[in-house]
mmCIF file of C-alpha atoms and ligand atoms in Angstrom:
data_model
loop_
_atom_site.group_PDB
_atom_site.id
_atom_site.type_symbol
_atom_site.label_atom_id
_atom_site.label_comp_id
_atom_site.label_asym_id
_atom_site.label_seq_id
_atom_site.Cartn_x
_atom_site.Cartn_y
_atom_site.Cartn_z
ATOM 1 C CA MET A 143 41.558 22.344 -8.594
ATOM 2 C CA LYS A 144 41.881 19.191 -6.512
ATOM 3 C CA PRO A 145 40.752 19.416 -2.897
ATOM 4 C CA CYS A 146 43.336 18.568 -0.343
ATOM 5 C CA GLU A 147 43.150 18.467 3.416
ATOM 6 C CA GLY A 148 45.916 21.050 3.742
ATOM 7 C CA ALA A 149 44.206 23.534 1.437
ATOM 8 C CA TRP A 150 40.889 22.835 3.079
ATOM 9 C CA ASN A 151 42.316 23.478 6.532
ATOM 10 C CA LYS A 152 44.026 26.656 5.287
ATOM 11 C CA GLN A 153 40.673 27.869 4.058
ATOM 12 C CA HIS A 154 38.716 26.882 7.129
ATOM 13 C CA GLY A 155 41.572 27.203 9.672
ATOM 14 C CA ALA A 156 43.262 23.995 10.713
ATOM 15 C CA ALA A 157 42.190 22.512 13.986
ATOM 16 C CA GLY A 158 45.165 22.465 16.305
ATOM 17 C CA ASP A 159 46.291 19.125 17.603
ATOM 18 C CA THR A 160 44.128 19.810 20.632
ATOM 19 C CA ASP A 161 43.945 17.549 23.631
ATOM 20 C CA ARG A 162 40.558 15.865 23.494
ATOM 21 C CA SER A 163 41.085 14.111 26.841
ATOM 22 C CA ALA A 164 38.895 16.773 28.456
ATOM 23 C CA CYS A 165 36.107 15.708 26.112
ATOM 24 C CA ALA A 166 36.665 12.010 26.741
ATOM 25 C CA GLU A 167 36.766 12.489 30.519
ATOM 26 C CA ALA A 168 33.513 14.393 30.318
ATOM 27 C CA GLY A 169 31.938 11.167 29.043
ATOM 28 C CA GLU A 170 29.341 12.857 26.853
ATOM 29 C CA PRO A 171 31.732 15.297 25.085
ATOM 30 C CA ARG A 172 30.259 18.744 24.746
ATOM 31 C CA CYS A 173 32.529 19.258 21.783
ATOM 32 C CA CYS A 174 35.071 17.458 19.656
ATOM 33 C CA GLU A 175 38.012 19.577 20.633
ATOM 34 C CA GLY A 176 38.168 19.312 24.402
ATOM 35 C CA ALA A 177 40.243 22.385 25.166
ATOM 36 C CA GLN A 178 39.398 23.969 21.757
ATOM 37 C CA ALA A 179 37.771 27.412 22.090
ATOM 38 C CA ALA A 180 34.061 27.038 22.869
ATOM 39 C CA GLY A 181 33.297 29.383 19.955
ATOM 40 C CA ASP A 182 34.153 26.634 17.497
ATOM 41 C CA PRO A 183 32.777 23.494 19.142
ATOM 42 C CA TRP A 184 32.535 21.215 16.088
ATOM 43 C CA LYS A 185 35.678 22.151 14.138
ATOM 44 C CA GLN A 186 37.476 18.885 14.903
ATOM 45 C CA CYS A 187 34.420 16.905 13.832
ATOM 46 C CA MET A 188 34.285 18.682 10.492
ATOM 47 C CA ASP A 189 38.022 18.244 9.900
ATOM 48 C CA THR A 190 37.527 14.528 10.496
ATOM 49 C CA ALA A 191 34.524 14.445 8.147
ATOM 50 C CA VAL A 192 36.605 16.025 5.372
ATOM 51 C CA GLN A 193 39.480 13.584 5.865
ATOM 52 C CA LEU A 194 37.108 10.595 5.823
ATOM 53 C CA ALA A 195 35.147 11.835 2.792
ATOM 54 C CA LEU A 196 38.398 12.228 0.820
ATOM 55 C CA ARG A 197 39.613 8.796 1.908
ATOM 56 C CA ALA A 198 36.242 7.138 1.156
ATOM 57 C CA GLY A 199 36.119 8.937 -2.190
ATOM 58 C CA GLN A 200 39.415 7.364 -3.216
ATOM 59 C CA VAL A 201 37.945 3.913 -2.516
ATOM 60 C CA VAL A 202 34.813 4.682 -4.566
ATOM 61 C CA ARG A 203 36.766 6.225 -7.446
ATOM 62 C CA LYS A 204 38.980 3.120 -7.712
ATOM 63 C CA ALA A 205 36.015 0.720 -7.444
ATOM 64 C CA LEU A 206 33.955 2.533 -10.102
ATOM 65 C CA THR A 207 35.719 0.747 -12.965
ATOM 66 C CA GLU A 208 36.019 -2.640 -11.219
ATOM 67 C CA GLU A 209 33.680 -5.641 -11.187
ATOM 68 C CA LYS A 210 30.912 -5.287 -8.586
ATOM 69 C CA ARG A 211 28.613 -7.594 -6.631
ATOM 70 C CA VAL A 212 25.205 -5.862 -6.888
ATOM 71 C CA SER A 213 22.126 -6.600 -4.794
ATOM 72 C CA THR A 214 18.773 -4.852 -4.372
ATOM 73 C CA LYS A 215 16.962 -3.314 -1.401
ATOM 74 C CA THR A 216 13.436 -1.831 -1.512
ATOM 75 C CA SER A 217 12.942 -2.490 -5.242
ATOM 76 C CA VAL A 218 14.728 -3.996 -8.241
ATOM 77 C CA VAL A 219 16.111 -0.556 -9.090
ATOM 78 C CA ASP A 220 17.228 0.259 -5.516
ATOM 79 C CA LEU A 221 20.774 -1.064 -5.799
ATOM 80 C CA VAL A 222 23.580 -1.637 -3.283
ATOM 81 C CA THR A 223 27.104 -3.017 -3.684
ATOM 82 C CA GLU A 224 29.817 -4.320 -1.395
ATOM 83 C CA THR A 225 31.545 -0.959 -1.800
ATOM 84 C CA ASP A 226 28.547 0.871 -0.279
ATOM 85 C CA HIS A 227 28.845 -1.388 2.769
ATOM 86 C CA PHE A 228 32.653 -1.185 2.914
ATOM 87 C CA VAL A 229 32.712 2.618 2.706
ATOM 88 C CA GLU A 230 29.959 3.080 5.307
ATOM 89 C CA GLU A 231 31.828 0.752 7.703
ATOM 90 C CA LEU A 232 35.114 2.597 7.019
ATOM 91 C CA ILE A 233 33.524 5.947 7.883
ATOM 92 C CA ILE A 234 31.418 4.901 10.887
ATOM 93 C CA SER A 235 34.120 2.755 12.524
ATOM 94 C CA ALA A 236 36.617 5.632 12.313
ATOM 95 C CA LEU A 237 34.092 8.106 13.720
ATOM 96 C CA ARG A 238 32.939 5.743 16.486
ATOM 97 C CA GLU A 239 36.559 5.297 17.613
ATOM 98 C CA LYS A 240 37.205 9.051 17.706
ATOM 99 C CA PHE A 241 33.790 10.114 19.064
ATOM 100 C CA PRO A 242 32.442 7.116 21.028
ATOM 101 C CA SER A 243 29.485 8.981 22.533
ATOM 102 C CA HIS A 244 28.155 10.207 19.192
ATOM 103 C CA ARG A 245 25.294 8.557 17.283
ATOM 104 C CA PHE A 246 25.208 7.399 13.685
ATOM 105 C CA ILE A 247 22.603 7.152 10.924
ATOM 106 C CA GLY A 248 23.941 5.370 7.843
ATOM 107 C CA GLU A 249 22.044 4.412 4.712
ATOM 108 C CA GLU A 250 23.197 0.800 4.678
ATOM 109 C CA SER A 251 23.029 0.294 8.465
ATOM 110 C CA THR A 252 19.432 1.550 8.322
ATOM 111 C CA SER A 253 18.692 -0.853 5.454
ATOM 112 C CA ALA A 254 20.118 -3.633 7.630
ATOM 113 C CA GLY A 255 17.692 -2.762 10.442
ATOM 114 C CA SER A 256 19.373 -0.067 12.575
ATOM 115 C CA LYS A 257 16.955 2.508 13.946
ATOM 116 C CA CYS A 258 16.898 5.814 12.069
ATOM 117 C CA VAL A 259 16.231 8.241 14.909
ATOM 118 C CA LEU A 260 17.526 11.802 15.316
ATOM 119 C CA THR A 261 18.018 12.733 18.982
ATOM 120 C CA ASP A 262 19.676 15.740 20.663
ATOM 121 C CA SER A 263 22.984 13.819 20.708
ATOM 122 C CA PRO A 264 25.694 14.689 18.185
ATOM 123 C CA THR A 265 24.613 12.571 15.201
ATOM 124 C CA TRP A 266 26.426 11.721 11.966
ATOM 125 C CA ILE A 267 24.125 11.180 8.934
ATOM 126 C CA ILE A 268 25.964 9.285 6.214
ATOM 127 C CA ASP A 269 25.391 8.205 2.616
ATOM 128 C CA PRO A 270 28.500 6.197 1.704
ATOM 129 C CA ILE A 271 27.788 6.255 -2.020
ATOM 130 C CA ASP A 272 25.111 8.592 -3.315
ATOM 131 C CA GLY A 273 24.397 7.528 -6.871
ATOM 132 C CA THR A 274 24.837 3.795 -6.462
ATOM 133 C CA CYS A 275 22.929 3.105 -9.694
ATOM 134 C CA ASN A 276 25.393 5.430 -11.493
ATOM 135 C CA PHE A 277 28.254 3.631 -9.695
ATOM 136 C CA VAL A 278 27.010 0.197 -10.848
ATOM 137 C CA HIS A 279 26.814 1.434 -14.450
ATOM 138 C CA ARG A 280 30.197 3.228 -14.212
ATOM 139 C CA PHE A 281 28.361 6.518 -14.885
ATOM 140 C CA PRO A 282 30.797 9.050 -13.345
ATOM 141 C CA LEU A 283 28.423 10.933 -11.005
ATOM 142 C CA VAL A 284 28.822 9.592 -7.480
ATOM 143 C CA ALA A 285 29.393 11.238 -4.109
ATOM 144 C CA VAL A 286 30.156 10.520 -0.469
ATOM 145 C CA SER A 287 27.893 12.526 1.836
ATOM 146 C CA ILE A 288 28.519 13.178 5.544
ATOM 147 C CA GLY A 289 26.133 15.405 7.525
ATOM 148 C CA PHE A 290 26.291 16.264 11.229
ATOM 149 C CA ALA A 291 23.518 17.408 13.592
ATOM 150 C CA VAL A 292 23.406 18.424 17.270
ATOM 151 C CA ASN A 293 20.183 19.048 19.201
ATOM 152 C CA ARG A 294 18.414 18.088 15.988
ATOM 153 C CA GLU A 295 20.003 21.100 14.215
ATOM 154 C CA LEU A 296 22.195 20.513 11.168
ATOM 155 C CA GLU A 297 25.686 21.858 11.970
ATOM 156 C CA PHE A 298 27.793 20.992 8.925
ATOM 157 C CA GLY A 299 27.819 19.050 5.678
ATOM 158 C CA VAL A 300 30.531 17.498 3.530
ATOM 159 C CA ILE A 301 29.818 16.081 0.055
ATOM 160 C CA TYR A 302 32.677 14.764 -2.050
ATOM 161 C CA HIS A 303 32.074 14.294 -5.786
ATOM 162 C CA CYS A 304 34.824 11.729 -5.938
ATOM 163 C CA ILE A 305 35.087 11.444 -9.734
ATOM 164 C CA ASP A 306 35.373 15.155 -10.426
ATOM 165 C CA GLU A 307 37.265 15.585 -7.118
ATOM 166 C CA LYS A 308 34.971 18.398 -5.998
ATOM 167 C CA LEU A 309 34.678 18.800 -2.222
ATOM 168 C CA TYR A 310 31.510 20.647 -1.180
ATOM 169 C CA THR A 311 31.552 21.842 2.445
ATOM 170 C CA ALA A 312 29.546 24.130 4.691
ATOM 171 C CA ARG A 313 29.268 24.897 8.403
ATOM 172 C CA LYS A 314 26.233 26.639 9.877
ATOM 173 C CA GLY A 315 26.800 30.391 9.735
ATOM 174 C CA ARG A 316 30.144 30.166 7.926
ATOM 175 C CA GLY A 317 29.358 29.914 4.211
ATOM 176 C CA ALA A 318 29.472 27.137 1.642
ATOM 177 C CA PHE A 319 32.418 26.180 -0.537
ATOM 178 C CA CYS A 320 33.432 23.901 -3.396
ATOM 179 C CA ASN A 321 37.162 23.189 -3.005
ATOM 180 C CA GLN A 322 38.223 26.770 -2.235
ATOM 181 C CA ALA A 323 35.501 28.649 -4.124
ATOM 182 C CA ARG A 324 32.579 30.253 -2.277
ATOM 183 C CA LEU A 325 29.152 29.028 -3.411
ATOM 184 C CA HIS A 326 26.115 31.190 -4.203
ATOM 185 C CA VAL A 327 22.665 30.143 -5.394
ATOM 186 C CA THR A 328 20.824 31.780 -8.281
ATOM 187 C CA LYS A 329 18.147 34.450 -7.780
ATOM 188 C CA GLU A 330 15.594 32.948 -10.150
ATOM 189 C CA THR A 331 12.091 33.405 -8.717
ATOM 190 C CA GLY A 332 9.847 31.838 -11.366
ATOM 191 C CA ILE A 333 9.363 28.358 -12.802
ATOM 192 C CA LYS A 334 9.362 29.942 -16.253
ATOM 193 C CA ASN A 335 12.999 30.142 -17.457
ATOM 194 C CA SER A 336 14.301 27.991 -14.555
ATOM 195 C CA LEU A 337 16.464 24.876 -14.754
ATOM 196 C CA ILE A 338 15.044 22.267 -12.367
ATOM 197 C CA LEU A 339 16.606 18.995 -11.159
ATOM 198 C CA THR A 340 14.772 16.003 -9.744
ATOM 199 C CA GLU A 341 15.245 12.277 -9.071
ATOM 200 C CA ILE A 342 12.909 9.380 -9.778
ATOM 201 C CA GLY A 343 13.126 7.494 -6.464
ATOM 202 C CA PRO A 344 12.972 3.707 -6.080
ATOM 203 C CA LYS A 345 9.248 3.049 -6.713
ATOM 204 C CA ARG A 346 8.304 2.189 -10.310
ATOM 205 C CA ASP A 347 4.658 1.046 -10.034
ATOM 206 C CA PRO A 348 2.297 2.617 -12.614
ATOM 207 C CA ALA A 349 0.618 4.959 -10.115
ATOM 208 C CA THR A 350 3.981 6.328 -8.914
ATOM 209 C CA LEU A 351 5.269 6.763 -12.467
ATOM 210 C CA LYS A 352 2.072 8.601 -13.418
ATOM 211 C CA LEU A 353 2.534 11.027 -10.496
ATOM 212 C CA PHE A 354 6.276 11.462 -11.193
ATOM 213 C CA LEU A 355 5.752 12.181 -14.896
ATOM 214 C CA GLY A 356 2.706 14.351 -14.131
ATOM 215 C CA ASN A 357 4.831 16.570 -11.867
ATOM 216 C CA MET A 358 7.433 16.982 -14.607
ATOM 217 C CA GLU A 359 4.731 17.704 -17.186
ATOM 218 C CA ARG A 360 3.145 20.411 -15.006
ATOM 219 C CA LEU A 361 6.456 22.188 -14.485
ATOM 220 C CA LEU A 362 7.272 21.998 -18.182
ATOM 221 C CA THR A 363 3.896 23.539 -19.053
ATOM 222 C CA PHE A 364 5.052 26.503 -16.943
ATOM 223 C CA GLN A 365 7.892 26.793 -19.504
ATOM 224 C CA ALA A 366 10.724 25.721 -17.249
ATOM 225 C CA HIS A 367 13.834 25.804 -19.455
ATOM 226 C CA GLY A 368 14.527 22.195 -18.564
ATOM 227 C CA ILE A 369 14.325 19.342 -16.070
ATOM 228 C CA ARG A 370 17.335 17.109 -15.393
ATOM 229 C CA VAL A 371 17.651 13.733 -13.622
ATOM 230 C CA ILE A 372 21.351 12.966 -12.945
ATOM 231 C CA GLY A 373 21.096 9.978 -10.567
ATOM 232 C CA SER A 374 22.441 11.580 -7.409
ATOM 233 C CA ALA A 375 20.267 13.652 -5.110
ATOM 234 C CA THR A 376 23.258 15.035 -3.179
ATOM 235 C CA LEU A 377 25.075 16.196 -6.312
ATOM 236 C CA SER A 378 21.835 17.661 -7.680
ATOM 237 C CA LEU A 379 21.495 19.621 -4.438
ATOM 238 C CA CYS A 380 25.135 20.751 -4.724
ATOM 239 C CA HIS A 381 24.288 22.123 -8.190
ATOM 240 C CA ILE A 382 21.613 24.286 -6.534
ATOM 241 C CA ALA A 383 24.179 25.568 -4.017
ATOM 242 C CA SER A 384 26.708 26.346 -6.769
ATOM 243 C CA GLY A 385 24.158 28.179 -8.919
ATOM 244 C CA ALA A 386 24.433 25.623 -11.722
ATOM 245 C CA SER A 387 20.663 25.131 -11.547
ATOM 246 C CA ASP A 388 17.766 26.897 -9.897
ATOM 247 C CA ALA A 389 15.755 24.258 -8.006
ATOM 248 C CA PHE A 390 15.495 20.592 -6.992
ATOM 249 C CA TYR A 391 12.546 18.522 -5.814
ATOM 250 C CA GLN A 392 12.105 14.841 -4.986
ATOM 251 C CA PHE A 393 9.844 12.311 -3.364
ATOM 252 C CA GLY A 394 11.681 9.153 -2.285
ATOM 253 C CA LEU A 395 15.052 10.378 -1.003
ATOM 254 C CA HIS A 396 16.243 10.001 2.603
ATOM 255 C CA CYS A 397 17.776 11.944 5.490
ATOM 256 C CA TRP A 398 21.256 10.794 4.418
ATOM 257 C CA ASP A 399 20.656 12.343 0.962
ATOM 258 C CA LEU A 400 19.467 15.576 2.563
ATOM 259 C CA ALA A 401 21.518 16.260 5.699
ATOM 260 C CA ALA A 402 24.849 17.516 4.315
ATOM 261 C CA ALA A 403 23.306 19.108 1.224
ATOM 262 C CA THR A 404 20.787 21.122 3.269
ATOM 263 C CA VAL A 405 23.578 22.908 5.160
ATOM 264 C CA ILE A 406 25.471 23.538 1.918
ATOM 265 C CA ILE A 407 22.433 25.050 0.168
ATOM 266 C CA ARG A 408 21.400 27.183 3.165
ATOM 267 C CA GLU A 409 24.952 28.510 3.571
ATOM 268 C CA ALA A 410 25.005 29.334 -0.159
ATOM 269 C CA GLY A 411 21.911 31.505 0.418
ATOM 270 C CA GLY A 412 19.282 29.012 -0.700
ATOM 271 C CA PHE A 413 16.150 27.490 0.812
ATOM 272 C CA VAL A 414 15.259 23.869 1.602
ATOM 273 C CA ILE A 415 11.593 23.213 2.418
ATOM 274 C CA ASP A 416 8.949 20.510 2.550
ATOM 275 C CA THR A 417 6.958 19.702 -0.619
ATOM 276 C CA SER A 418 3.898 21.071 1.230
ATOM 277 C CA GLY A 419 5.591 24.490 1.294
ATOM 278 C CA GLY A 420 6.207 24.213 5.042
ATOM 279 C CA PRO A 421 9.532 23.796 6.850
ATOM 280 C CA LEU A 422 11.858 20.920 5.906
ATOM 281 C CA ASP A 423 11.228 17.659 7.768
ATOM 282 C CA LEU A 424 14.523 15.773 7.417
ATOM 283 C CA MET A 425 12.827 12.385 7.921
ATOM 284 C CA SER A 426 9.896 12.918 5.528
ATOM 285 C CA CYS A 427 11.558 11.481 2.358
ATOM 286 C CA ARG A 428 10.591 14.587 0.353
ATOM 287 C CA VAL A 429 12.033 18.012 -0.390
ATOM 288 C CA VAL A 430 12.009 21.165 -2.496
ATOM 289 C CA ALA A 431 15.212 23.240 -2.633
ATOM 290 C CA ALA A 432 15.812 26.474 -4.564
ATOM 291 C CA GLY A 433 17.888 29.639 -4.659
ATOM 292 C CA THR A 434 14.839 31.712 -3.732
ATOM 293 C CA MET A 435 11.887 31.004 -1.448
ATOM 294 C CA GLU A 436 9.585 32.274 -4.208
ATOM 295 C CA LEU A 437 10.716 29.579 -6.621
ATOM 296 C CA ALA A 438 10.661 26.871 -3.934
ATOM 297 C CA GLN A 439 7.059 27.775 -3.025
ATOM 298 C CA SER A 440 5.968 27.983 -6.686
ATOM 299 C CA ILE A 441 7.284 24.478 -7.332
ATOM 300 C CA ALA A 442 5.813 23.079 -4.099
ATOM 301 C CA GLN A 443 2.381 24.398 -5.144
ATOM 302 C CA GLU A 444 2.528 22.446 -8.417
ATOM 303 C CA LEU A 445 3.619 19.075 -7.003
ATOM 304 C CA GLN A 446 1.337 16.123 -6.476
ATOM 305 C CA THR A 447 2.552 14.089 -3.488
ATOM 306 C CA ILE A 448 4.122 10.657 -3.947
ATOM 307 C CA ASP A 449 4.003 8.842 -0.593
ATOM 308 C CA TYR A 450 7.278 7.203 0.410
ATOM 309 C CA GLY A 451 6.606 7.064 4.153
ATOM 310 C CA ARG A 452 9.252 8.320 6.615
ATOM 311 C CA ASP A 453 12.789 7.398 7.625
ATOM 312 C CA ASP A 454 12.050 7.400 11.390
HETATM 313 O O1 LIG B 840 20.794 5.009 -3.084
HETATM 314 P P1 LIG B 840 21.639 6.212 -3.322
HETATM 315 O O2 LIG B 840 22.459 6.572 -2.112
HETATM 316 O O3 LIG B 840 22.405 6.105 -4.572
HETATM 317 O O4 LIG B 840 20.630 7.460 -3.426
HETATM 318 C C1 LIG B 840 19.770 7.678 -4.529
HETATM 319 C C2 LIG B 840 18.491 6.888 -4.314
HETATM 320 O O5 LIG B 840 18.776 5.506 -4.328
HETATM 321 C C3 LIG B 840 17.509 7.188 -5.424
HETATM 322 O O6 LIG B 840 16.306 6.480 -5.174
HETATM 323 C C4 LIG B 840 17.210 8.645 -5.455
HETATM 324 O O7 LIG B 840 16.350 8.893 -6.476
HETATM 325 C C5 LIG B 840 18.459 9.469 -5.635
HETATM 326 O O8 LIG B 840 19.023 9.237 -6.879
HETATM 327 C C6 LIG B 840 19.461 9.161 -4.554
HETATM 328 O O9 LIG B 840 20.629 9.895 -4.796
HETATM 329 MG MG1 LIG B 841 23.730 5.645 -1.013
HETATM 330 MG MG1 LIG B 842 21.614 8.490 -1.617
#
């Protein structure tokens, strides 16, 4: 079933055409709705995120089959295209116009030198195309990811699988959805019999590959049913939220891969932690996510760390 803004609003309750002048006059808006009831302070922001993700997804879907200009970033396999840049600019310029006091962390702006710092201010955390390598190869697994945090707490996440037209959304405390269906994680507690997803990350030196393959080998010796690498961290994390797999781990992803998906998994009843077994550190470039804390901890215990530094 295709997502549409009308259906989405029906499900989540459409934001009225509220007067945001109160917000604008306040300078640093306390909310996106101005007069909107205080009990729902970020509804307008999430509505806007959904509209922009759907619009950006149309651009990506059309560009998937077209010729691309490809360049590289941190390694020869860390790819970026003009569409990544175009989509990030489309999203951030629209958000900056509507919410001028908010802050923005974008994958491609960060690559171009913008500071990647999470403050207490309302902050948008954006991956314009997650799965750029898939996009370059016309492999149909790509997503637009928009996360939102206030006071360093993740408030909502929107991930649009723009080829399958699946819109994953979640707001803190209000459940997680794919189009109109509620999402629930699995209850698998052991590595044995679990289906685990991971991603390779952009480093390909022999030492990194040895650690990456060693981690997979260790989990497979625990008789995991399987390990999958699909080329998109955000869509892998959405599969955890939807119960299509039991756990995900990675070294080498970023806050823009994690922000939206973390809200979606938590609201689907799952857990997102650090690879040390401690609490998630959004800027640490590493994660373990699972339907149960038992499985997340069991995987974390088996992982050898691959150092990718930090986003901030
Ligand atoms: O660059 P995009 O936004 O495509 O994100 C991907 C990273 O590039 C990969 O290193 C990483 O391994 C994941 O595949 C992640 O989704
Ligand atoms: Mg990206
Ligand atoms: Mg990404």
